[in-house]
Short mmCIF file of C-alpha atoms in Angstrom, two decimals:
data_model
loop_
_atom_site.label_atom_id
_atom_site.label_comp_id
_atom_site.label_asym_id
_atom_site.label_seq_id
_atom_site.Cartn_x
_atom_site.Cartn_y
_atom_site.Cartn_z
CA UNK O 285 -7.37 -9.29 14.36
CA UNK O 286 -7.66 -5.94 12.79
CA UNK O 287 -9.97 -5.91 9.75
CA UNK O 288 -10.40 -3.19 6.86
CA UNK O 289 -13.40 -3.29 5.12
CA UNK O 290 -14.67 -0.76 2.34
CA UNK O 291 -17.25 0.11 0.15
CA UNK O 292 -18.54 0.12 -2.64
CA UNK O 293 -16.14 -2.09 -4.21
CA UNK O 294 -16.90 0.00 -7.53
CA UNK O 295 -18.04 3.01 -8.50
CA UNK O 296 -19.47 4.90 -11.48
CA UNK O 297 -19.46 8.46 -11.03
CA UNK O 298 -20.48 11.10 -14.02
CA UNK O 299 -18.58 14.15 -14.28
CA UNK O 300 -19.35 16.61 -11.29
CA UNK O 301 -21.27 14.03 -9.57
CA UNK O 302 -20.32 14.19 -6.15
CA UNK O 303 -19.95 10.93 -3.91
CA UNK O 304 -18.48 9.18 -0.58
CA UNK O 305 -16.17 6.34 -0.15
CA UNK O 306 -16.79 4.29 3.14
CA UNK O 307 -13.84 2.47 5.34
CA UNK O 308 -15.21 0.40 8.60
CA UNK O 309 -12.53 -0.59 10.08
CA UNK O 310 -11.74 -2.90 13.97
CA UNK O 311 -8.87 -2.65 15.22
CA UNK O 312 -7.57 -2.62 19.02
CA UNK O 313 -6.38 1.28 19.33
CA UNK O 314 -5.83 3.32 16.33
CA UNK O 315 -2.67 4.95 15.67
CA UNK O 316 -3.41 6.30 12.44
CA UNK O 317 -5.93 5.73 9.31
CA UNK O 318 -4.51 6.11 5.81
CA UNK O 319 -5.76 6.81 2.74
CA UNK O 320 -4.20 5.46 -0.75
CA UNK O 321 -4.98 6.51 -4.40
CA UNK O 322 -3.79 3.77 -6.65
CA UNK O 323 -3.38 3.98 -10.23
CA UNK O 324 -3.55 0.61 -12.34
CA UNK O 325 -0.19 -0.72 -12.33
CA UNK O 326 1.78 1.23 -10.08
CA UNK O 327 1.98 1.51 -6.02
CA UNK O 328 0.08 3.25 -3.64
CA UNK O 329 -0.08 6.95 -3.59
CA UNK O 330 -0.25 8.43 -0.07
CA UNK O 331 -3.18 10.67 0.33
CA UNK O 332 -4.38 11.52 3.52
CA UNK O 333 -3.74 10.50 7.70
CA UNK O 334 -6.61 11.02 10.23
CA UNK O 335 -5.60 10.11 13.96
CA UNK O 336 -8.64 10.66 16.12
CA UNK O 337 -12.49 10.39 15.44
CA UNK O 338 -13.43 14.14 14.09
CA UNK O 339 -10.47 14.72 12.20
CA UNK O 340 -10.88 15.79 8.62
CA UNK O 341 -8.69 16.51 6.24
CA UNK O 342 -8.89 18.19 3.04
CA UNK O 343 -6.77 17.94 -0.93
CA UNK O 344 -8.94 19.46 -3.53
CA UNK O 345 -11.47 17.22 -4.61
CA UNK O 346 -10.86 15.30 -1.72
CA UNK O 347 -12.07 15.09 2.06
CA UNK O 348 -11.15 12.54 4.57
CA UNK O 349 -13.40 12.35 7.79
CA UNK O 350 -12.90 9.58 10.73
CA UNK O 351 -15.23 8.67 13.20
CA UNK O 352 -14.64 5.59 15.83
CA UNK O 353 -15.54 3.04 13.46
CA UNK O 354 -15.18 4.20 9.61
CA UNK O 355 -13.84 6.69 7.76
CA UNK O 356 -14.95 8.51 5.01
CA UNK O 357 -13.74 9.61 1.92
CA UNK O 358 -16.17 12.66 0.18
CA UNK O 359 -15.32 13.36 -3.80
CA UNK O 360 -16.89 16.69 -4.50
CA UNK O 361 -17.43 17.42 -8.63
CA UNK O 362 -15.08 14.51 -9.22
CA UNK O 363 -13.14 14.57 -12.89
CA UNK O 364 -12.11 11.60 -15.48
CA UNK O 365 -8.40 12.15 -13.38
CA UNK O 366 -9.84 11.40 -10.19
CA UNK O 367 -10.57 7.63 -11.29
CA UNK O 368 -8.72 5.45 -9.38
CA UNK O 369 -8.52 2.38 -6.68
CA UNK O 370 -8.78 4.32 -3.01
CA UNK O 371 -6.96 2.15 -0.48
CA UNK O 372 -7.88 2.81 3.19
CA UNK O 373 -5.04 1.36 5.56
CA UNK O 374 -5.18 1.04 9.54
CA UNK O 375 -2.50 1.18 11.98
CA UNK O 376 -2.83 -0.11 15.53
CA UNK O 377 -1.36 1.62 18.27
CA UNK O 378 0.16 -1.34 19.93
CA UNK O 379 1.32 -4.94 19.35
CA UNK O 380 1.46 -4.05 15.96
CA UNK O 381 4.53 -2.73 14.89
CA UNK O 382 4.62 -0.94 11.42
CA UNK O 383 2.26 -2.93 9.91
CA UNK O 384 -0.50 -1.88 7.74
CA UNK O 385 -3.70 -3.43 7.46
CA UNK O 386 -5.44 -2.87 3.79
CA UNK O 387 -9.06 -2.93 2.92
CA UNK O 388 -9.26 -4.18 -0.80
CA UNK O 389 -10.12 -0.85 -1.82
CA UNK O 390 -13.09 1.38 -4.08
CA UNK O 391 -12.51 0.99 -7.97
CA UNK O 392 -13.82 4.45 -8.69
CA UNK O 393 -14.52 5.77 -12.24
CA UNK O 394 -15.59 8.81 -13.51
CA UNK O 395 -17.14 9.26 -16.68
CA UNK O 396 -17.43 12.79 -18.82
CA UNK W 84 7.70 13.49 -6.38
CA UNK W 85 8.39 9.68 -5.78
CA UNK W 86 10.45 8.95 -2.50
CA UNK W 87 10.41 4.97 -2.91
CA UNK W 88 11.95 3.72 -6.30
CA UNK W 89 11.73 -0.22 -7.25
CA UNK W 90 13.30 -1.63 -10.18
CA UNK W 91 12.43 -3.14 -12.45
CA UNK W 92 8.80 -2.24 -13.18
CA UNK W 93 7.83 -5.73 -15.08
CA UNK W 94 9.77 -8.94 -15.24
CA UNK W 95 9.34 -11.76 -17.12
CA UNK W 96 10.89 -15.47 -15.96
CA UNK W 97 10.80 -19.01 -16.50
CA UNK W 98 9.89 -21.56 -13.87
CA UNK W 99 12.88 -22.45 -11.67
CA UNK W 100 14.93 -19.06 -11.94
CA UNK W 101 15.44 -16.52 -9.71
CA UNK W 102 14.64 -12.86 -9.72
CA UNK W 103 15.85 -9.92 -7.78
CA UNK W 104 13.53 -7.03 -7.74
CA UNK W 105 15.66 -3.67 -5.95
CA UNK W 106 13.82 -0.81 -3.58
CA UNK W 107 15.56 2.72 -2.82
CA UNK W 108 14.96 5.23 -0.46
CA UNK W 109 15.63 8.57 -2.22
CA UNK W 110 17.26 11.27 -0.54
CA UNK W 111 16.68 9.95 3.20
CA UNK W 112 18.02 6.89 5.08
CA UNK W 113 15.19 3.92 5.84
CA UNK W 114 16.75 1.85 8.11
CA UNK W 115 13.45 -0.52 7.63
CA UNK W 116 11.51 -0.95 4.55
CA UNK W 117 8.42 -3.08 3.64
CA UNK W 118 7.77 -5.87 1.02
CA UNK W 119 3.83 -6.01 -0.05
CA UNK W 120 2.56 -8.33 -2.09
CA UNK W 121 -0.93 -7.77 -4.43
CA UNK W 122 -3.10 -9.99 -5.54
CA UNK W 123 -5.95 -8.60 -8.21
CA UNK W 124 -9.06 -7.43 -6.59
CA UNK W 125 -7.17 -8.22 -3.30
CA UNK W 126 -5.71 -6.28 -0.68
CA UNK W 127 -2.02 -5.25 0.27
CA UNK W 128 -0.80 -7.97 2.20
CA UNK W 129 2.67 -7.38 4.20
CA UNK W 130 5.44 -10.54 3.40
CA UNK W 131 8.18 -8.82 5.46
CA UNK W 132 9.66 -6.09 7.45
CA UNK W 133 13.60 -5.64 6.09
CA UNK W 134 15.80 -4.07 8.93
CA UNK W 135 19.08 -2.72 7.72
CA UNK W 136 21.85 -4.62 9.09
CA UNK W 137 19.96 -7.31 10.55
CA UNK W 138 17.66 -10.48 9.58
CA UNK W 139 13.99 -9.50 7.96
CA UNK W 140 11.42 -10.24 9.85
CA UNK W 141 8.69 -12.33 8.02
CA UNK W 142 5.02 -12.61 8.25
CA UNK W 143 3.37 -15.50 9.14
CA UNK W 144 2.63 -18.30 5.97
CA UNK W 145 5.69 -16.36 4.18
CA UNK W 146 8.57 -18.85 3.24
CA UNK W 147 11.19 -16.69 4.41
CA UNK W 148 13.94 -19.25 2.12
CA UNK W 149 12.10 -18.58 -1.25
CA UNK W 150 11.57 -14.63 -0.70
CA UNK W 151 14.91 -13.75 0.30
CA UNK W 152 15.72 -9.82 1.57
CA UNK W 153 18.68 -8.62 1.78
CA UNK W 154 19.13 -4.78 3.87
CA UNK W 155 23.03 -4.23 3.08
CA UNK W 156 22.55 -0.13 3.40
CA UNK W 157 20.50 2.58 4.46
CA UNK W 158 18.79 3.48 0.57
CA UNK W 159 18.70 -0.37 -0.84
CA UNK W 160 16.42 -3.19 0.40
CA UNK W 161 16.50 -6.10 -2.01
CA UNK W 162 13.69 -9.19 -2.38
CA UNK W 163 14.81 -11.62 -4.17
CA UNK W 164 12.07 -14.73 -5.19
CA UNK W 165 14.02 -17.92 -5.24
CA UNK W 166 13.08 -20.99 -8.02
CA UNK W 167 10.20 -19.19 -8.95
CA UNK W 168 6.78 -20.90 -9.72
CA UNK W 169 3.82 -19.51 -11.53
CA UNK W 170 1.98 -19.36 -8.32
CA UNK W 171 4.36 -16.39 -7.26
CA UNK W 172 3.17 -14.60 -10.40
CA UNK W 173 2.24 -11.32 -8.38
CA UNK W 174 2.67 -7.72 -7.94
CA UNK W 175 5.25 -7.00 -5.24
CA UNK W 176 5.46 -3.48 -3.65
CA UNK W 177 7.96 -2.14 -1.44
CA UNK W 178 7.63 0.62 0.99
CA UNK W 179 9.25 3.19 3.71
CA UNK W 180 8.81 5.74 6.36
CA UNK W 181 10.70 9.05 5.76
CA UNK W 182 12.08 9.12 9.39
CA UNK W 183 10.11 11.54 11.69
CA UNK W 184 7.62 10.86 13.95
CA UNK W 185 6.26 7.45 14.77
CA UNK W 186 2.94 8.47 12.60
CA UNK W 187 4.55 9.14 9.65
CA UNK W 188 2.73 7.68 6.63
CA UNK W 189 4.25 4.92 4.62
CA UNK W 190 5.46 5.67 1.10
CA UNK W 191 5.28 2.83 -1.82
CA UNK W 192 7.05 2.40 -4.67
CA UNK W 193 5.66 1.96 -8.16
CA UNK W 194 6.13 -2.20 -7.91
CA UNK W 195 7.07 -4.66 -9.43
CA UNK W 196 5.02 -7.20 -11.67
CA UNK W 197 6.18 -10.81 -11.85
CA UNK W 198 5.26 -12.96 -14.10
CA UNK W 199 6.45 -16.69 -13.99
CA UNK W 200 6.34 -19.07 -17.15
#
């Protein structure tokens, strides 16, 4: 059974103060590993898809990075609009159909 | 801007009633859509996979005759949560894939949160 796990569960960040998320995730063949940004109260925000362990990708404050068995989500000089839950989603490449599998995600705040 | 729109954004019933909760694709055809369901402090869990024109397919433990979906076109998915209890008190998100390749992401609506007196 795939399983999504990540960490911290929360985080307290000043102003500037840079940070990582983690996401360790099993699954049997990856087709694809999402990240979410969700706001309190509304859905899922799509942020970023890595396919293969090395990929990065990059949206201002925000870097994604995948190896084989987590995935990383770097917050450089983070602002008070940054705070948010960060979902990280796997896909399997087989067997799986279109489902999603969620972690239950980093409750990040950042302070001024 | 948002591709997945779900209406309405907070509903409010009594024990025993039904509610109907609406998803649309905007500006592209989704001939299969996704109904999520969060707990708090939980994670996303899939209920079903609605397939236009056809019968949704449901995940396992989900009673597929009290969370009724209902595909009728290509923009409008429909979940509908039969004699509802205050156990289905949730938040209920629906999804798509703007069609393209079979690694494109999927995008969620702004949900829907039910709460049953």
């Amino acid at each position: 059974e795939d399983q999504v796990t990540q960490s911290p569960e929360a985080l307290r960040l000043q102003e500037g103060e840079s940070s990582s998320l983690n996401c360790s995730y099993t699954v049997s063949g990856l087709r694809g590993l999402f990240w979410y940004r969700q706001d309190p109260g509304k859905g899922p925000e799509f942020l970023f898809t890595l396919y293969s362990a090395g990929e990065e990708k990059e949206k201002e404050r925000l870097k994604a990075t995948l190896t084989k068995k987590e995935s990383f989500l770097h917050i450089t000089a983070p602002k008070p609009e940054d705070s948010a839950t960060y979902l990280c989603a796997v896909r399997r490449l087989t067997g799986g159909g279109n489902k999603l599998t969620f972690g239950t995600g980093t409750q990040l705040k950042v302070e001024l | 801007g948002a591709v997945v729109s779900q209406h309405p954004s907070r509903v409010i019933c009594k024990s025993g009633t039904s509610v109907k909760i609406e998803c649309r694709s905007l500006d592209f055809q989704a001939t299969t859509m996704f109904w999520y369901r969060q707990f708090p402090k939980k994670s996303l869990m899939l209920m079903a996979t609605s397939n236009e024109g056809s019968k949704a397919t449901y995940e396992q433990g989900v009673e597929k005759d009290k969370f009724l979906i209902n595909h009728a076109s290509l923009t409008l998915s429909t979940l509908t949560v039969t004699s509802a209890h205050p156990e289905d008190s949730s938040f209920y998100i629906c999804s798509a894939r703007i069609p393209g390749t079979a690694y494109s992401p999927l995008h969620f609506g702004n949900g829907t949160r039910l709460t049953v007196t």
